[in-house]
């Protein structure tokens, strides 16, 4: 974070500054901002936020012990460092992010890209990091820091040298993306897809579309709205923005277009068409669905003035999308684990299964370990049923379905009489591991996929023997 005095921080967040010991109002702070006391380090700022499970105020002293020099709290605590008492810690976090980004923007060199969509946000953000960090100092956090807390923390990592800021913006309700946009107005706003992720919380696909359109609604005429030409719900957003629209996708109307996709166990290749030229791009990331993410990243980079050839070179160097996102984990005995269990929606689950079916050679066996797709509301049974039937149509050889909430995957697969594969329903990850430990054989390709709440990413690591 840029250097601010304690008084400047207090004035920015509208709080009462309480000094301790030798603290003075003119003391400057410029460390990292954290809401997790375990991540606090020397010179950091700790926001004590109340949560659904616990309360950050309970861990403020631990943050100080780890080196935090300022605590922003909703009630005064007995701490040996300066505190700023605010009525609402989340609002204070947003206010501080807004001020910091505005000050860096005033220097004239900072450009901001924001990305949203039901799937692919984190991968696209990581692709943009790979492209933009070759052009100049870039802030694009690792992990999915995309909500009302994580996104502002991402923004606060900028400093006077930062040239590019890439912000991931997720939502589980209408108004949440608009709130993030009010903190920082992007130069480029990307909308990847309107799907069924979080549809249970939104109340239906139309509400998801409304929420995602908030990415472009308030963009100024000087900005660029990068939109997926192949998704009708995203395409409709062109009528809701004043910004210049730049289309990406596989359709003929795309300015940045992909064709001739080839998915293998070594990665994903496609032909890029842009500005009258063609180039074959070979991603080291598995799954044809990542082509759309790559096209979105190239479109955004192009809007910022980055040559498409340079963007393509950067994408080809990217080793993986992100931790637990189609992460290839080979074992010494020849078993290959595809750990894609960071999160799941019906669209991403279907894409992962299709990738598994595409990359398995005739002499290999496809195994899918599938858990719950959360937050689907009334559509949960239907969508899990659809995934089970898809696994059969793709001729996945063995299914291990984990947990009662995912049972309809198992039930639907079992009802497909033409399938000669096998499905097993187990209670939890430990039981799944026991089944796989006994049955996996060299050459098997194992997909592990579920929503994050199911915790199967750790099962994937365990199967692969990964200790990280």
Tab-separated table of C-alpha atoms in Angstrom, residues 10-176:
chain	number	residue	atom	x	y	z
A	10	UNK	CA	-8.478	7.826	9.989
A	11	UNK	CA	-9.910	10.667	7.919
A	12	UNK	CA	-10.293	8.400	4.892
A	13	UNK	CA	-12.257	5.737	6.755
A	14	UNK	CA	-14.170	8.191	8.938
A	15	UNK	CA	-12.941	6.701	12.200
A	16	UNK	CA	-11.656	7.789	15.601
A	17	UNK	CA	-7.882	7.555	15.892
A	18	UNK	CA	-6.720	6.112	19.224
A	19	UNK	CA	-2.966	6.360	19.753
A	20	UNK	CA	-0.855	4.084	21.902
A	21	UNK	CA	2.595	4.581	23.392
A	22	UNK	CA	4.793	6.606	21.058
A	23	UNK	CA	2.288	6.693	18.176
A	24	UNK	CA	1.730	10.119	16.675
A	25	UNK	CA	-0.784	11.214	14.064
A	26	UNK	CA	1.978	11.904	11.526
A	27	UNK	CA	3.343	8.340	11.734
A	28	UNK	CA	3.110	6.719	8.306
A	29	UNK	CA	1.944	3.205	7.483
A	30	UNK	CA	2.516	1.474	4.157
A	31	UNK	CA	2.425	-2.247	4.856
A	32	UNK	CA	0.141	-4.955	3.540
A	33	UNK	CA	-3.519	-5.008	4.561
A	34	UNK	CA	-4.945	-8.193	6.073
A	35	UNK	CA	-8.109	-9.518	7.653
A	36	UNK	CA	-6.419	-12.785	8.643
A	37	UNK	CA	-4.150	-12.354	11.668
A	38	UNK	CA	-2.020	-15.292	10.529
A	39	UNK	CA	-0.984	-13.379	7.428
A	40	UNK	CA	-0.113	-10.173	9.249
A	41	UNK	CA	3.554	-9.242	9.154
A	42	UNK	CA	5.878	-6.400	10.153
A	43	UNK	CA	4.333	-3.026	9.317
A	44	UNK	CA	0.970	-4.426	8.246
A	45	UNK	CA	-2.535	-3.061	8.815
A	46	UNK	CA	-5.108	-5.387	10.346
A	47	UNK	CA	-8.843	-5.015	9.778
A	48	UNK	CA	-10.787	-6.724	12.563
A	49	UNK	CA	-13.967	-7.734	10.764
A	50	UNK	CA	-16.860	-9.588	12.377
A	51	UNK	CA	-17.866	-12.683	10.417
A	52	UNK	CA	-20.488	-15.387	10.302
A	53	UNK	CA	-18.252	-17.948	12.004
A	54	UNK	CA	-15.911	-15.880	14.154
A	55	UNK	CA	-14.926	-12.291	14.935
A	56	UNK	CA	-11.672	-10.709	13.781
A	57	UNK	CA	-11.501	-8.694	17.002
A	58	UNK	CA	-10.654	-11.932	18.813
A	59	UNK	CA	-7.449	-12.238	16.778
A	60	UNK	CA	-6.271	-8.612	16.761
A	61	UNK	CA	-3.666	-9.254	19.433
A	62	UNK	CA	-2.240	-12.112	17.356
A	63	UNK	CA	-2.001	-9.783	14.369
A	64	UNK	CA	-0.058	-7.296	16.512
A	65	UNK	CA	2.235	-10.049	17.730
A	66	UNK	CA	2.905	-10.889	14.074
A	67	UNK	CA	3.913	-7.292	13.359
A	68	UNK	CA	0.751	-5.298	12.603
A	69	UNK	CA	1.236	-1.615	13.472
A	70	UNK	CA	-2.357	-0.437	13.009
A	71	UNK	CA	-5.681	-2.086	13.802
A	72	UNK	CA	-8.934	-0.872	12.295
A	73	UNK	CA	-11.679	-2.054	14.616
A	74	UNK	CA	-15.375	-1.642	15.330
A	75	UNK	CA	-14.766	-1.470	19.081
A	76	UNK	CA	-11.690	-0.319	20.962
A	77	UNK	CA	-9.374	-3.072	22.119
A	78	UNK	CA	-6.512	-3.297	24.586
A	79	UNK	CA	-3.667	-3.204	22.074
A	80	UNK	CA	-0.156	-1.687	22.168
A	81	UNK	CA	-0.560	-0.124	18.699
A	82	UNK	CA	-2.659	2.607	17.133
A	83	UNK	CA	-6.297	1.807	16.488
A	84	UNK	CA	-8.945	3.433	14.333
A	85	UNK	CA	-12.461	2.773	15.576
A	86	UNK	CA	-15.058	2.732	12.792
A	87	UNK	CA	-18.781	1.950	12.724
A	88	UNK	CA	-18.433	-0.547	9.861
A	89	UNK	CA	-15.154	-2.328	9.126
A	90	UNK	CA	-16.168	-3.532	5.649
A	91	UNK	CA	-17.198	-0.014	4.609
A	92	UNK	CA	-13.911	1.326	6.006
A	93	UNK	CA	-11.992	-1.226	3.950
A	94	UNK	CA	-13.788	-0.072	0.806
A	95	UNK	CA	-13.170	3.589	1.637
A	96	UNK	CA	-9.456	3.010	2.124
A	97	UNK	CA	-9.191	1.074	-1.147
A	98	UNK	CA	-11.047	3.837	-2.989
A	99	UNK	CA	-8.661	6.506	-1.687
A	100	UNK	CA	-5.490	4.524	-2.331
A	101	UNK	CA	-6.447	3.651	-5.909
A	102	UNK	CA	-7.534	7.250	-6.573
A	103	UNK	CA	-4.172	8.588	-5.381
A	104	UNK	CA	-2.223	6.155	-7.535
A	105	UNK	CA	-4.481	6.867	-10.511
A	106	UNK	CA	-3.793	10.588	-10.073
A	107	UNK	CA	-0.151	9.882	-10.918
A	108	UNK	CA	-1.352	9.047	-14.421
A	109	UNK	CA	0.034	5.588	-15.195
A	110	UNK	CA	-2.317	3.093	-13.485
A	111	UNK	CA	-4.724	1.114	-15.684
A	112	UNK	CA	-7.394	-1.122	-14.151
A	113	UNK	CA	-8.966	-4.303	-15.532
A	114	UNK	CA	-11.901	-5.995	-13.793
A	115	UNK	CA	-13.272	-9.410	-14.665
A	116	UNK	CA	-16.523	-11.152	-13.773
A	117	UNK	CA	-18.483	-14.162	-14.971
A	118	UNK	CA	-20.062	-17.305	-13.623
A	119	UNK	CA	-16.930	-19.288	-14.487
A	120	UNK	CA	-13.330	-18.552	-15.370
A	121	UNK	CA	-12.701	-15.345	-13.391
A	122	UNK	CA	-9.599	-16.497	-11.553
A	123	UNK	CA	-8.050	-18.192	-14.585
A	124	UNK	CA	-8.612	-15.097	-16.728
A	125	UNK	CA	-7.143	-12.908	-13.986
A	126	UNK	CA	-4.074	-15.139	-13.811
A	127	UNK	CA	-3.724	-15.046	-17.595
A	128	UNK	CA	-3.869	-11.259	-17.494
A	129	UNK	CA	-1.194	-11.223	-14.813
A	130	UNK	CA	1.057	-13.329	-17.032
A	131	UNK	CA	0.537	-10.903	-19.920
A	132	UNK	CA	0.671	-7.586	-18.103
A	133	UNK	CA	3.567	-8.249	-15.744
A	134	UNK	CA	5.761	-8.389	-18.850
A	135	UNK	CA	4.640	-4.840	-19.654
A	136	UNK	CA	5.095	-3.284	-16.220
A	137	UNK	CA	4.525	-3.686	-12.465
A	138	UNK	CA	1.236	-5.538	-12.053
A	139	UNK	CA	-1.014	-6.272	-9.089
A	140	UNK	CA	-3.224	-9.330	-9.595
A	141	UNK	CA	-3.594	-11.370	-6.418
A	142	UNK	CA	-3.208	-15.102	-6.235
A	143	UNK	CA	-6.371	-16.953	-5.284
A	144	UNK	CA	-10.005	-15.892	-5.627
A	145	UNK	CA	-10.121	-12.591	-3.755
A	146	UNK	CA	-13.271	-11.441	-5.483
A	147	UNK	CA	-15.871	-10.473	-2.885
A	148	UNK	CA	-16.627	-7.328	-0.856
A	149	UNK	CA	-13.578	-8.029	1.338
A	150	UNK	CA	-11.130	-9.746	-0.989
A	151	UNK	CA	-11.434	-7.324	-3.915
A	152	UNK	CA	-10.644	-4.192	-1.852
A	153	UNK	CA	-7.673	-5.955	-0.277
A	154	UNK	CA	-6.457	-6.708	-3.806
A	155	UNK	CA	-6.799	-3.033	-4.723
A	156	UNK	CA	-4.849	-1.929	-1.652
A	157	UNK	CA	-1.745	-3.745	-2.907
A	158	UNK	CA	-1.070	-1.011	-5.481
A	159	UNK	CA	1.685	1.534	-4.968
A	160	UNK	CA	3.214	4.416	-6.895
A	161	UNK	CA	5.026	2.059	-9.281
A	162	UNK	CA	2.005	-0.077	-10.166
A	163	UNK	CA	1.072	0.156	-13.834
A	164	UNK	CA	-1.685	-2.459	-14.006
A	165	UNK	CA	-4.284	-3.603	-11.464
A	166	UNK	CA	-6.373	-6.688	-12.261
A	167	UNK	CA	-9.398	-7.159	-10.012
A	168	UNK	CA	-11.643	-10.207	-9.914
A	169	UNK	CA	-15.266	-9.365	-9.061
A	170	UNK	CA	-17.686	-12.053	-7.950
A	171	UNK	CA	-21.187	-11.752	-6.584
A	172	UNK	CA	-23.861	-13.767	-4.834
A	173	UNK	CA	-26.496	-11.032	-4.993
A	174	UNK	CA	-27.550	-8.122	-7.157
A	175	UNK	CA	-25.685	-4.940	-6.264
A	176	UNK	CA	-22.431	-6.512	-5.113
